[in-house]
Amino acid sequence: MFRALLLAPPGAGKGTQGERLAERHGVPHLATGDLLREHVSQGTELGRAAKEHMDQGGLVPDQLVISMVTEALGGRDPVENFLLDGFPRTLNQAESAYEWGRNKNRVFDAVIMLDVPEDELVRRLVERGREKGRSDDTEDVIRNRLRVYEENTAPLVEFYEQRDILLRIDGTGSVDDVTERIESGLSPLIAD
Ligand code: AMP
């Protein structure tokens, strides 16, 4: 069984580590940011509703994101195991996901939190903005995304700590080192 979440501020390496972990464990990597960007580029109704929030570095309204995720996990093509990346980002989303998981027998096994100091986050994001041209990787929007993380998402650390599934990982250093730290932290929490 592998049902894990990645909880980390923008720039901490969620996307990179998420892809690796999902591949290693043979589970789908569900990144809400990627799913939303796809909706935006396809001009769907959800994409049109999400775009403005994303451009400003704010959060897309809970209800839209919750329906998108529960559809991806339990809709027409339900998945047993998964790595969620970038969701939940608010207490409201976490509570909905928790309820949903209990009802559908898909309780999360582990929440991986990547710890990276703020100046390192800003440095990485500015660099990514230059390399990949992501429209929300400009300095102003980056600062806003970090503030939004502190306000809305950081409180989830306590939520998952209380449920005994939080794994705190030092997210600095090489990509390989971080992956190894995650794997060794995960093994006691994930039953194969
Ligand atoms: P990310 O690729 O994870 O950095 O997400 C990019 C943007 O998508 C965020 O800045 C939000 O605007 C939006 N987003 C992604 N996941 C969520 C979520 N769980 N709740 C609300 N907004 C989200």
PDB file of C-alpha atoms in Angstrom, residues 14-157:
ATOM      1  CA  LYS A  14       7.718  18.589  -4.343  1.00  0.00           C
ATOM      2  CA  GLY A  15       7.477  18.109  -8.097  1.00  0.00           C
ATOM      3  CA  THR A  16      10.932  16.567  -8.512  1.00  0.00           C
ATOM      4  CA  GLN A  17      10.663  14.257  -5.518  1.00  0.00           C
ATOM      5  CA  GLY A  18       7.035  13.469  -6.316  1.00  0.00           C
ATOM      6  CA  GLU A  19       7.871  12.182  -9.790  1.00  0.00           C
ATOM      7  CA  ARG A  20      10.716  10.047  -8.479  1.00  0.00           C
ATOM      8  CA  LEU A  21       8.785   8.541  -5.606  1.00  0.00           C
ATOM      9  CA  ALA A  22       5.755   7.774  -7.729  1.00  0.00           C
ATOM     10  CA  GLU A  23       7.922   6.032 -10.305  1.00  0.00           C
ATOM     11  CA  ARG A  24       9.867   4.026  -7.735  1.00  0.00           C
ATOM     12  CA  HIS A  25       6.690   2.821  -6.064  1.00  0.00           C
ATOM     13  CA  GLY A  26       4.706   2.386  -9.277  1.00  0.00           C
ATOM     14  CA  VAL A  27       1.855   4.688  -8.250  1.00  0.00           C
ATOM     15  CA  PRO A  28       0.278   7.664 -10.030  1.00  0.00           C
ATOM     16  CA  HIS A  29       1.740  11.072  -9.225  1.00  0.00           C
ATOM     17  CA  LEU A  30      -1.197  13.419  -8.777  1.00  0.00           C
ATOM     18  CA  ALA A  31       0.044  16.988  -8.640  1.00  0.00           C
ATOM     19  CA  THR A  32      -2.835  19.433  -8.270  1.00  0.00           C
ATOM     20  CA  GLY A  33      -0.724  22.304  -9.679  1.00  0.00           C
ATOM     21  CA  ASP A  34      -0.042  20.268 -12.848  1.00  0.00           C
ATOM     22  CA  LEU A  35      -3.694  19.227 -13.170  1.00  0.00           C
ATOM     23  CA  LEU A  36      -4.810  22.827 -12.767  1.00  0.00           C
ATOM     24  CA  ARG A  37      -2.255  24.116 -15.296  1.00  0.00           C
ATOM     25  CA  GLU A  38      -3.618  21.550 -17.751  1.00  0.00           C
ATOM     26  CA  HIS A  39      -7.155  22.830 -17.188  1.00  0.00           C
ATOM     27  CA  VAL A  40      -5.949  26.390 -17.743  1.00  0.00           C
ATOM     28  CA  SER A  41      -4.176  25.526 -20.976  1.00  0.00           C
ATOM     29  CA  GLN A  42      -7.212  23.631 -22.252  1.00  0.00           C
ATOM     30  CA  GLY A  43      -9.494  26.502 -21.287  1.00  0.00           C
ATOM     31  CA  THR A  44     -11.955  24.304 -19.357  1.00  0.00           C
ATOM     32  CA  GLU A  45     -14.507  25.798 -16.998  1.00  0.00           C
ATOM     33  CA  LEU A  46     -12.315  24.849 -14.035  1.00  0.00           C
ATOM     34  CA  GLY A  47      -9.266  26.310 -15.775  1.00  0.00           C
ATOM     35  CA  ARG A  48     -11.053  29.605 -16.340  1.00  0.00           C
ATOM     36  CA  ALA A  49     -12.099  29.742 -12.680  1.00  0.00           C
ATOM     37  CA  ALA A  50      -8.609  28.825 -11.453  1.00  0.00           C
ATOM     38  CA  LYS A  51      -6.420  31.015 -13.662  1.00  0.00           C
ATOM     39  CA  GLU A  52      -6.745  34.306 -11.861  1.00  0.00           C
ATOM     40  CA  HIS A  53      -5.953  32.773  -8.462  1.00  0.00           C
ATOM     41  CA  MET A  54      -2.953  30.929  -9.853  1.00  0.00           C
ATOM     42  CA  ASP A  55      -1.552  33.993 -11.634  1.00  0.00           C
ATOM     43  CA  GLN A  56      -1.578  35.915  -8.381  1.00  0.00           C
ATOM     44  CA  GLY A  57      -0.093  33.078  -6.355  1.00  0.00           C
ATOM     45  CA  GLY A  58      -3.326  32.650  -4.378  1.00  0.00           C
ATOM     46  CA  LEU A  59      -5.243  29.440  -3.792  1.00  0.00           C
ATOM     47  CA  VAL A  60      -7.932  28.065  -6.045  1.00  0.00           C
ATOM     48  CA  PRO A  61     -11.190  27.781  -4.026  1.00  0.00           C
ATOM     49  CA  ASP A  62     -11.356  24.633  -1.884  1.00  0.00           C
ATOM     50  CA  GLN A  63     -14.505  23.199  -3.404  1.00  0.00           C
ATOM     51  CA  LEU A  64     -13.083  23.244  -6.937  1.00  0.00           C
ATOM     52  CA  VAL A  65      -9.864  21.559  -5.901  1.00  0.00           C
ATOM     53  CA  ILE A  66     -11.574  18.996  -3.668  1.00  0.00           C
ATOM     54  CA  SER A  67     -13.889  17.889  -6.496  1.00  0.00           C
ATOM     55  CA  MET A  68     -10.978  17.704  -8.918  1.00  0.00           C
ATOM     56  CA  VAL A  69      -8.971  15.491  -6.537  1.00  0.00           C
ATOM     57  CA  THR A  70     -11.798  13.198  -5.445  1.00  0.00           C
ATOM     58  CA  GLU A  71     -12.687  12.726  -9.108  1.00  0.00           C
ATOM     59  CA  ALA A  72      -9.058  11.838  -9.924  1.00  0.00           C
ATOM     60  CA  LEU A  73      -8.810   9.387  -7.011  1.00  0.00           C
ATOM     61  CA  GLY A  74     -12.229   7.865  -6.894  1.00  0.00           C
ATOM     62  CA  GLY A  75     -14.105   8.804 -10.053  1.00  0.00           C
ATOM     63  CA  ARG A  76     -14.641   6.620 -13.109  1.00  0.00           C
ATOM     64  CA  ASP A  77     -11.147   5.203 -12.866  1.00  0.00           C
ATOM     65  CA  PRO A  78     -10.423   4.966  -9.118  1.00  0.00           C
ATOM     66  CA  VAL A  79      -6.881   4.461  -7.801  1.00  0.00           C
ATOM     67  CA  GLU A  80      -5.955   2.397  -4.726  1.00  0.00           C
ATOM     68  CA  ASN A  81      -2.475   3.827  -4.245  1.00  0.00           C
ATOM     69  CA  PHE A  82      -1.138   7.259  -5.092  1.00  0.00           C
ATOM     70  CA  LEU A  83       1.226  10.063  -4.364  1.00  0.00           C
ATOM     71  CA  LEU A  84      -0.587  13.356  -3.942  1.00  0.00           C
ATOM     72  CA  ASP A  85       1.483  16.457  -4.476  1.00  0.00           C
ATOM     73  CA  GLY A  86       0.259  19.946  -3.595  1.00  0.00           C
ATOM     74  CA  PHE A  87      -2.971  18.806  -1.964  1.00  0.00           C
ATOM     75  CA  PRO A  88      -4.292  19.417   0.651  1.00  0.00           C
ATOM     76  CA  ARG A  89      -3.233  23.024   1.053  1.00  0.00           C
ATOM     77  CA  THR A  90      -5.834  24.221   3.563  1.00  0.00           C
ATOM     78  CA  LEU A  91      -7.324  22.742   6.741  1.00  0.00           C
ATOM     79  CA  ASN A  92     -10.652  22.581   4.990  1.00  0.00           C
ATOM     80  CA  GLN A  93      -9.136  20.489   2.178  1.00  0.00           C
ATOM     81  CA  ALA A  94      -7.345  18.282   4.718  1.00  0.00           C
ATOM     82  CA  GLU A  95     -10.552  17.625   6.623  1.00  0.00           C
ATOM     83  CA  SER A  96     -12.465  16.817   3.435  1.00  0.00           C
ATOM     84  CA  ALA A  97      -9.678  14.527   2.248  1.00  0.00           C
ATOM     85  CA  TYR A  98      -9.625  12.794   5.630  1.00  0.00           C
ATOM     86  CA  GLU A  99     -13.383  12.205   5.591  1.00  0.00           C
ATOM     87  CA  TRP A 100     -13.286  11.068   2.002  1.00  0.00           C
ATOM     88  CA  GLY A 101     -10.406   8.661   2.745  1.00  0.00           C
ATOM     89  CA  ARG A 102     -12.209   7.131   5.699  1.00  0.00           C
ATOM     90  CA  ASN A 103     -15.406   6.607   3.731  1.00  0.00           C
ATOM     91  CA  LYS A 104     -13.654   5.123   0.717  1.00  0.00           C
ATOM     92  CA  ASN A 105     -11.137   3.077   2.662  1.00  0.00           C
ATOM     93  CA  ARG A 106      -8.245   5.168   1.311  1.00  0.00           C
ATOM     94  CA  VAL A 107      -6.698   6.576   4.479  1.00  0.00           C
ATOM     95  CA  PHE A 108      -3.309   8.219   3.922  1.00  0.00           C
ATOM     96  CA  ASP A 109      -0.293   6.313   5.238  1.00  0.00           C
ATOM     97  CA  ALA A 110       2.280   9.083   5.268  1.00  0.00           C
ATOM     98  CA  VAL A 111       2.659  12.824   4.831  1.00  0.00           C
ATOM     99  CA  ILE A 112       6.093  13.852   3.644  1.00  0.00           C
ATOM    100  CA  MET A 113       7.058  17.347   4.672  1.00  0.00           C
ATOM    101  CA  LEU A 114      10.109  18.915   3.024  1.00  0.00           C
ATOM    102  CA  ASP A 115      11.929  21.503   5.108  1.00  0.00           C
ATOM    103  CA  VAL A 116      13.893  24.170   3.200  1.00  0.00           C
ATOM    104  CA  PRO A 117      14.881  27.652   4.490  1.00  0.00           C
ATOM    105  CA  GLU A 118      12.993  30.559   2.910  1.00  0.00           C
ATOM    106  CA  ASP A 119      15.927  32.272   1.172  1.00  0.00           C
ATOM    107  CA  GLU A 120      16.830  28.985  -0.497  1.00  0.00           C
ATOM    108  CA  LEU A 121      13.192  28.620  -1.672  1.00  0.00           C
ATOM    109  CA  VAL A 122      13.200  32.084  -3.236  1.00  0.00           C
ATOM    110  CA  ARG A 123      16.538  31.414  -4.930  1.00  0.00           C
ATOM    111  CA  ARG A 124      15.302  28.131  -6.425  1.00  0.00           C
ATOM    112  CA  LEU A 125      12.003  29.629  -7.606  1.00  0.00           C
ATOM    113  CA  VAL A 126      13.590  32.649  -9.260  1.00  0.00           C
ATOM    114  CA  GLU A 127      15.935  30.255 -11.076  1.00  0.00           C
ATOM    115  CA  ARG A 128      13.022  28.032 -12.161  1.00  0.00           C
ATOM    116  CA  GLY A 129      11.176  31.112 -13.417  1.00  0.00           C
ATOM    117  CA  ARG A 130      14.186  31.975 -15.567  1.00  0.00           C
ATOM    118  CA  GLU A 131      14.608  28.435 -16.892  1.00  0.00           C
ATOM    119  CA  LYS A 132      11.047  27.267 -17.377  1.00  0.00           C
ATOM    120  CA  GLY A 133       9.208  30.532 -17.729  1.00  0.00           C
ATOM    121  CA  ARG A 134       6.429  29.563 -15.313  1.00  0.00           C
ATOM    122  CA  SER A 135       4.213  32.613 -15.084  1.00  0.00           C
ATOM    123  CA  ASP A 136       3.889  32.436 -11.272  1.00  0.00           C
ATOM    124  CA  ASP A 137       7.647  32.232 -10.672  1.00  0.00           C
ATOM    125  CA  THR A 138       8.288  35.974 -10.572  1.00  0.00           C
ATOM    126  CA  GLU A 139       9.601  37.529  -7.376  1.00  0.00           C
ATOM    127  CA  ASP A 140       6.360  39.292  -6.310  1.00  0.00           C
ATOM    128  CA  VAL A 141       4.198  36.262  -6.943  1.00  0.00           C
ATOM    129  CA  ILE A 142       6.760  34.010  -5.245  1.00  0.00           C
ATOM    130  CA  ARG A 143       6.593  36.108  -2.067  1.00  0.00           C
ATOM    131  CA  ASN A 144       2.822  35.891  -2.161  1.00  0.00           C
ATOM    132  CA  ARG A 145       2.880  32.109  -2.617  1.00  0.00           C
ATOM    133  CA  LEU A 146       5.206  31.745   0.362  1.00  0.00           C
ATOM    134  CA  ARG A 147       2.954  33.933   2.486  1.00  0.00           C
ATOM    135  CA  VAL A 148      -0.104  31.925   1.391  1.00  0.00           C
ATOM    136  CA  TYR A 149       1.764  28.735   2.331  1.00  0.00           C
ATOM    137  CA  GLU A 150       2.598  30.039   5.816  1.00  0.00           C
ATOM    138  CA  GLU A 151      -0.950  31.190   6.425  1.00  0.00           C
ATOM    139  CA  ASN A 152      -2.972  28.362   4.940  1.00  0.00           C
ATOM    140  CA  THR A 153      -0.809  25.293   4.543  1.00  0.00           C
ATOM    141  CA  ALA A 154       1.723  25.351   7.383  1.00  0.00           C
ATOM    142  CA  PRO A 155      -1.066  24.616   9.937  1.00  0.00           C
ATOM    143  CA  LEU A 156      -1.506  21.203   8.288  1.00  0.00           C
ATOM    144  CA  VAL A 157       1.779  20.111   9.834  1.00  0.00           C
TER     145      VAL A 157
END
